[in-house]
XYZ file of C-alpha atoms in Angstrom:
372
model
C 0.258 0.038 -0.013
C 1.138 3.569 -0.760
C 1.940 5.714 1.935
C 1.565 9.190 1.774
C 3.028 11.965 3.605
C -0.404 12.741 5.604
C -0.154 9.372 6.736
C 3.059 9.588 7.866
C 2.526 12.950 9.514
C -0.698 11.833 11.321
C 1.121 8.306 12.960
C 3.575 10.587 14.394
C 1.174 12.897 15.906
C -1.314 10.068 16.906
C 2.238 8.636 18.455
C 2.331 11.697 20.405
C -1.088 11.885 21.490
C -0.736 8.150 22.683
C 2.191 9.268 25.143
C -0.399 10.630 27.458
C -3.608 7.986 27.101
C -4.429 4.924 29.269
C -3.261 1.577 27.930
C -6.396 0.408 27.127
C -6.916 3.453 24.478
C -3.438 2.778 23.640
C -4.962 -0.771 22.710
C -7.516 -0.159 21.147
C -5.742 2.137 19.143
C -3.304 -1.071 18.198
C -6.170 -3.326 17.202
C -7.767 -0.658 14.934
C -4.298 1.047 13.135
C -4.649 -1.839 9.960
C -8.452 -1.357 9.202
C -8.150 2.741 10.162
C -6.012 6.028 8.341
C -3.859 7.703 11.410
C -6.305 10.693 10.315
C -9.634 8.698 11.988
C -7.771 7.784 14.447
C -5.429 10.417 15.486
C -9.214 13.162 15.257
C -10.709 9.933 17.498
C -8.090 9.821 20.266
C -8.806 13.461 20.587
C -12.399 12.952 21.080
C -11.428 10.956 23.724
C -9.159 13.094 25.376
C -11.841 15.683 25.620
C -14.307 13.144 27.179
C -11.940 12.285 30.035
C -11.232 15.278 30.478
C -14.732 16.655 30.685
C -15.565 13.908 33.054
C -12.342 14.306 35.194
C -13.479 18.403 35.485
C -16.902 17.640 36.249
C -15.509 15.042 39.449
C -17.737 12.395 37.467
C -14.312 10.592 37.501
C -11.819 11.010 40.013
C -7.881 10.014 39.197
C -4.103 12.119 38.892
C -4.114 12.585 35.272
C -5.886 11.102 31.846
C -3.197 8.516 31.751
C -4.211 6.870 35.192
C -7.811 6.795 33.256
C -9.599 3.998 34.841
C -12.043 2.097 32.488
C -14.382 0.675 34.957
C -15.366 4.064 35.735
C -16.751 3.806 31.985
C -18.863 1.036 32.770
C -20.570 2.372 35.644
C -20.973 6.380 33.840
C -24.864 7.223 34.105
C -26.864 7.159 30.835
C -28.075 10.836 32.281
C -24.320 12.018 32.568
C -23.742 10.498 29.108
C -25.957 12.647 27.614
C -25.282 16.198 29.628
C -21.598 15.930 27.350
C -23.031 15.750 24.702
C -25.297 18.758 25.663
C -22.360 20.010 26.489
C -20.590 19.587 23.342
C -23.792 21.065 21.220
C -23.904 24.032 23.263
C -20.308 25.020 23.141
C -19.324 27.853 21.095
C -16.380 29.385 19.368
C -14.856 32.037 17.585
C -15.383 32.902 13.862
C -14.732 36.542 14.209
C -11.665 37.561 16.213
C -12.142 41.086 14.968
C -15.753 41.542 15.593
C -16.543 38.687 18.757
C -19.226 36.590 16.347
C -19.898 32.865 17.748
C -21.415 29.959 16.301
C -22.571 26.473 18.226
C -20.811 23.334 17.198
C -22.008 21.727 14.089
C -24.745 18.380 14.351
C -22.472 16.632 11.900
C -19.376 17.306 14.263
C -21.525 16.005 17.749
C -23.036 13.077 16.006
C -18.621 12.150 14.496
C -18.161 12.525 18.127
C -20.990 10.415 19.503
C -19.163 7.906 16.516
C -15.819 7.460 18.065
C -16.905 7.694 21.280
C -19.265 4.766 20.663
C -16.274 2.979 18.360
C -14.445 2.965 21.582
C -17.111 1.580 23.913
C -18.110 -0.733 21.329
C -14.238 -2.470 21.649
C -14.698 -2.273 25.216
C -17.127 -3.826 25.859
C -17.799 -6.380 22.794
C -13.992 -6.820 20.891
C -11.193 -6.419 23.247
C -10.527 -9.540 25.608
C -8.559 -9.003 29.068
C -6.810 -11.857 30.765
C -9.567 -13.560 31.861
C -11.348 -13.884 28.288
C -13.692 -11.351 28.891
C -13.922 -8.153 28.001
C -12.667 -4.962 29.973
C -16.493 -4.744 30.887
C -20.267 -5.367 30.107
C -22.404 -2.642 30.658
C -22.533 -0.549 27.549
C -23.998 3.212 27.929
C -22.634 4.572 25.040
C -24.777 2.219 23.106
C -27.899 4.086 23.928
C -26.656 7.072 23.101
C -29.026 8.144 20.099
C -26.885 9.759 17.139
C -29.223 12.494 15.341
C -30.024 12.356 11.880
C -29.625 15.655 10.111
C -32.456 15.900 7.367
C -31.621 17.620 4.485
C -32.454 16.679 0.746
C -29.991 16.177 -1.827
C -31.817 19.558 -3.300
C -30.892 21.651 -0.513
C -27.849 20.014 0.116
C -26.808 20.992 -3.653
C -27.411 24.478 -3.002
C -25.584 24.701 0.106
C -22.431 23.388 -2.059
C -23.171 26.330 -5.476
C -23.887 28.917 -2.987
C -19.641 28.020 -2.185
C -17.948 27.129 -5.338
C -18.063 28.903 -8.879
C -20.432 28.593 -10.731
C -21.105 28.774 -14.763
C -18.018 29.863 -16.101
C -16.399 32.105 -13.044
C -13.899 29.167 -12.714
C -12.756 30.325 -15.930
C -12.455 33.705 -15.022
C -10.903 33.171 -11.721
C -7.866 31.485 -13.507
C -8.268 34.669 -16.253
C -7.933 37.082 -13.349
C -4.862 35.025 -11.190
C -2.743 35.472 -14.711
C -3.693 38.839 -15.698
C -5.035 40.787 -13.127
C -4.254 39.266 -9.609
C -0.271 41.088 -9.602
C -2.016 44.838 -10.091
C -3.311 44.476 -6.707
C -0.226 44.054 -5.176
C 2.336 46.186 -3.298
C 6.208 46.049 -4.940
C 7.393 43.701 -2.338
C 4.409 41.317 -2.437
C 4.689 41.071 -6.315
C 8.255 39.655 -6.322
C 6.870 37.006 -4.553
C 4.078 36.618 -6.586
C 5.883 36.511 -9.814
C 8.272 34.028 -8.108
C 5.874 31.666 -7.736
C 3.367 32.339 -10.006
C 3.539 29.431 -12.598
C 3.561 27.255 -9.271
C 0.458 28.590 -7.806
C -1.166 28.724 -11.220
C -0.598 25.209 -12.137
C -1.592 23.724 -8.385
C -4.940 26.325 -9.389
C -5.586 24.875 -12.588
C -4.781 21.419 -11.197
C -7.866 21.732 -8.766
C -10.032 23.445 -11.543
C -8.767 20.528 -14.260
C -8.824 16.742 -12.499
C -10.645 18.117 -9.215
C -8.256 16.147 -7.080
C -8.538 15.719 -3.184
C -5.731 18.346 -1.542
C -3.697 15.284 -0.288
C -3.582 13.766 -3.716
C -2.089 16.706 -4.993
C 0.154 17.354 -2.120
C 1.634 13.973 -2.968
C 2.162 14.647 -6.698
C 5.794 12.616 -8.234
C 7.412 13.745 -11.165
C 6.847 10.246 -11.812
C 3.019 10.535 -11.819
C 2.213 12.916 -14.342
C 1.679 11.065 -17.707
C 1.284 14.037 -20.309
C 0.905 11.399 -23.090
C -1.595 10.330 -21.809
C -3.218 13.087 -20.155
C -3.473 11.870 -16.496
C -1.708 11.646 -12.875
C -1.391 8.797 -10.765
C -3.088 9.767 -7.252
C -2.985 7.989 -3.690
C -6.504 7.773 -2.523
C -7.898 7.606 0.462
C -6.668 4.013 2.101
C -3.565 5.153 0.587
C -5.383 3.234 -3.021
C -3.706 4.185 -6.461
C -6.082 5.544 -8.563
C -5.304 7.289 -11.959
C -7.502 10.978 -12.544
C -7.889 12.429 -15.975
C -6.778 15.812 -16.790
C -7.912 18.631 -18.827
C -5.172 19.564 -21.753
C -5.019 23.147 -20.244
C -4.365 22.053 -16.987
C -1.206 20.129 -18.471
C -0.174 22.644 -20.467
C 0.104 24.577 -17.470
C 1.678 22.238 -15.201
C 4.053 21.686 -17.706
C 5.228 25.955 -18.035
C 5.553 25.064 -14.102
C 7.387 22.579 -14.250
C 10.101 24.278 -17.043
C 10.872 26.630 -13.794
C 10.525 24.210 -11.163
C 14.523 23.286 -11.034
C 15.292 27.122 -11.720
C 13.331 28.497 -8.665
C 13.421 25.897 -6.215
C 16.702 24.181 -6.639
C 14.604 20.947 -6.937
C 15.461 17.645 -7.842
C 14.248 16.030 -11.220
C 14.187 12.218 -10.231
C 11.123 10.308 -10.410
C 10.483 10.414 -7.161
C 10.753 14.222 -6.385
C 7.390 16.394 -5.386
C 6.237 18.296 -8.219
C 4.711 21.342 -5.992
C 7.867 22.307 -3.922
C 9.356 24.930 -1.826
C 12.614 26.733 -0.525
C 12.382 27.009 3.532
C 15.545 27.798 5.047
C 17.612 26.896 1.831
C 16.903 24.076 1.333
C 13.847 22.228 -0.982
C 10.764 20.958 0.562
C 7.338 19.646 -0.838
C 4.138 21.934 -0.058
C 2.314 20.730 3.171
C -1.679 20.340 2.640
C -1.943 23.735 4.525
C 0.562 25.595 2.724
C -1.299 24.639 -1.017
C -4.735 24.831 1.797
C -3.264 29.311 2.052
C -1.983 29.291 -1.544
C -6.208 28.672 -3.008
C -7.444 30.808 0.245
C -5.352 34.177 -0.990
C -5.881 33.838 -4.468
C -9.857 33.332 -4.117
C -10.102 35.732 -1.569
C -8.789 37.974 -4.102
C -11.068 37.738 -6.762
C -14.702 37.186 -4.702
C -15.247 34.477 -1.891
C -12.445 32.768 0.570
C -13.105 29.071 -1.134
C -10.820 26.069 -0.077
C -9.426 23.540 -2.242
C -12.644 21.213 -1.683
C -14.775 23.584 -3.088
C -12.175 23.704 -6.390
C -12.846 19.956 -6.479
C -16.776 20.928 -6.050
C -16.649 23.279 -8.771
C -14.627 20.694 -11.029
C -17.720 17.938 -10.253
C -20.451 20.095 -11.329
C -18.511 21.424 -14.033
C -18.129 17.725 -15.262
C -21.797 16.811 -14.248
C -22.807 19.322 -16.304
C -20.773 18.511 -19.545
C -21.827 14.728 -19.152
C -25.417 15.494 -19.301
C -24.879 13.371 -15.300
C -22.868 10.386 -16.075
C -22.255 8.976 -12.552
C -20.155 5.933 -13.290
C -17.575 8.683 -14.901
C -17.640 11.241 -12.181
C -17.425 8.854 -9.552
C -14.260 7.254 -11.063
C -12.716 10.423 -11.899
C -13.714 11.789 -8.184
C -12.745 8.635 -6.741
C -16.355 8.045 -4.995
C -16.988 4.634 -3.373
C -21.049 5.922 -2.913
C -23.141 7.207 -6.106
C -25.158 9.258 -3.794
C -22.354 11.284 -3.288
C -21.726 12.179 -7.227
C -25.261 12.475 -7.777
C -25.061 15.987 -5.389
C -23.095 17.364 -8.697
C -26.830 16.523 -11.001
C -28.516 19.782 -9.735
C -26.447 21.879 -8.264
C -26.849 24.844 -10.193
C -30.410 26.419 -9.214
C -30.484 29.270 -12.280
C -31.236 25.662 -14.044
C -34.580 25.069 -12.300
C -35.111 28.919 -12.130
C -35.301 28.188 -15.746
C -37.484 25.238 -15.857
C -39.846 26.819 -13.729
C -40.186 30.075 -16.591
C -40.268 27.908 -19.472
C -43.264 26.125 -17.311
C -45.272 29.175 -17.315
C -44.423 29.796 -20.792
C -46.331 26.789 -21.620
C -49.374 28.128 -19.559
C -49.378 31.012 -21.318
C -49.573 30.148 -24.560
C -52.317 27.668 -23.619
C -54.413 30.612 -22.028
C -54.550 32.432 -25.437
């Protein structure tokens, strides 16, 4: 299985986090590592830590540290205390803006994810794991009584939310033209110097997102050997470490070729097959761009053009355009985007409300003709 930079990064962070965790969480991670990604397990363990800290702060469980947290205390945890924890989560507020102090409550989906992670731990301790006696850690599973609150939304409503956050119609084309021709004029002399240095690289990143629909992790892990100009394809590492091949628009590959022509000179980068495509110079050394660095590049240019967007929104933009250009070819959309569930691909079939309004107007025109 291919190992990505993200995989290695979260493996390390998971190891660091486990140092302060109780022994039964370490055992849980060790048993799950072959079936769950390090990123998923890292998020799960963070959820466990937050839960243990709350139990200790509320004096529901008394112990000196998380490291010495006793599993028996989870067996006797009351349903009322468990429910109170999730009420506490759902009512928590976080700052959206440091400037005006605007706050927002945690999303229901986030609370559901935290419920799922704790349900996984409790199931492991009560059903899947086995201690020296041949029995599980304990038998009573209070988390099995905690419901997951369904977020009821139609495909149309979910599609509407996507549409509000992406480039629609030909805005993606106008965006690339803006970066290529107009963005520089918004900058100070000092900013222009860095922009001109990185222009080919940054433009290639933006164009590749909009010309292939890859995820940010797939793009950051791209190596020179993964680019096939002849067949107009790139090889990527999908979720779960699976290798896949993605078609790329010819114009995006032309932009990528222009970047590769200057990459070695500007960034002192090697040209071996295993060298990363997108790089920077840090402390005098060439290093691959991180996911965060790529996200910041996308944020910077999209905010200057219209609205701050993430790489995932550029992926949504590509998917919407692909759906329109192919007449909603679901198998093709699934293959191109690496979806395993057709429901996700269906979201892009009906993302433009403009078409709905046009259809409604045509229906009205039909009614008007009939009434004459």
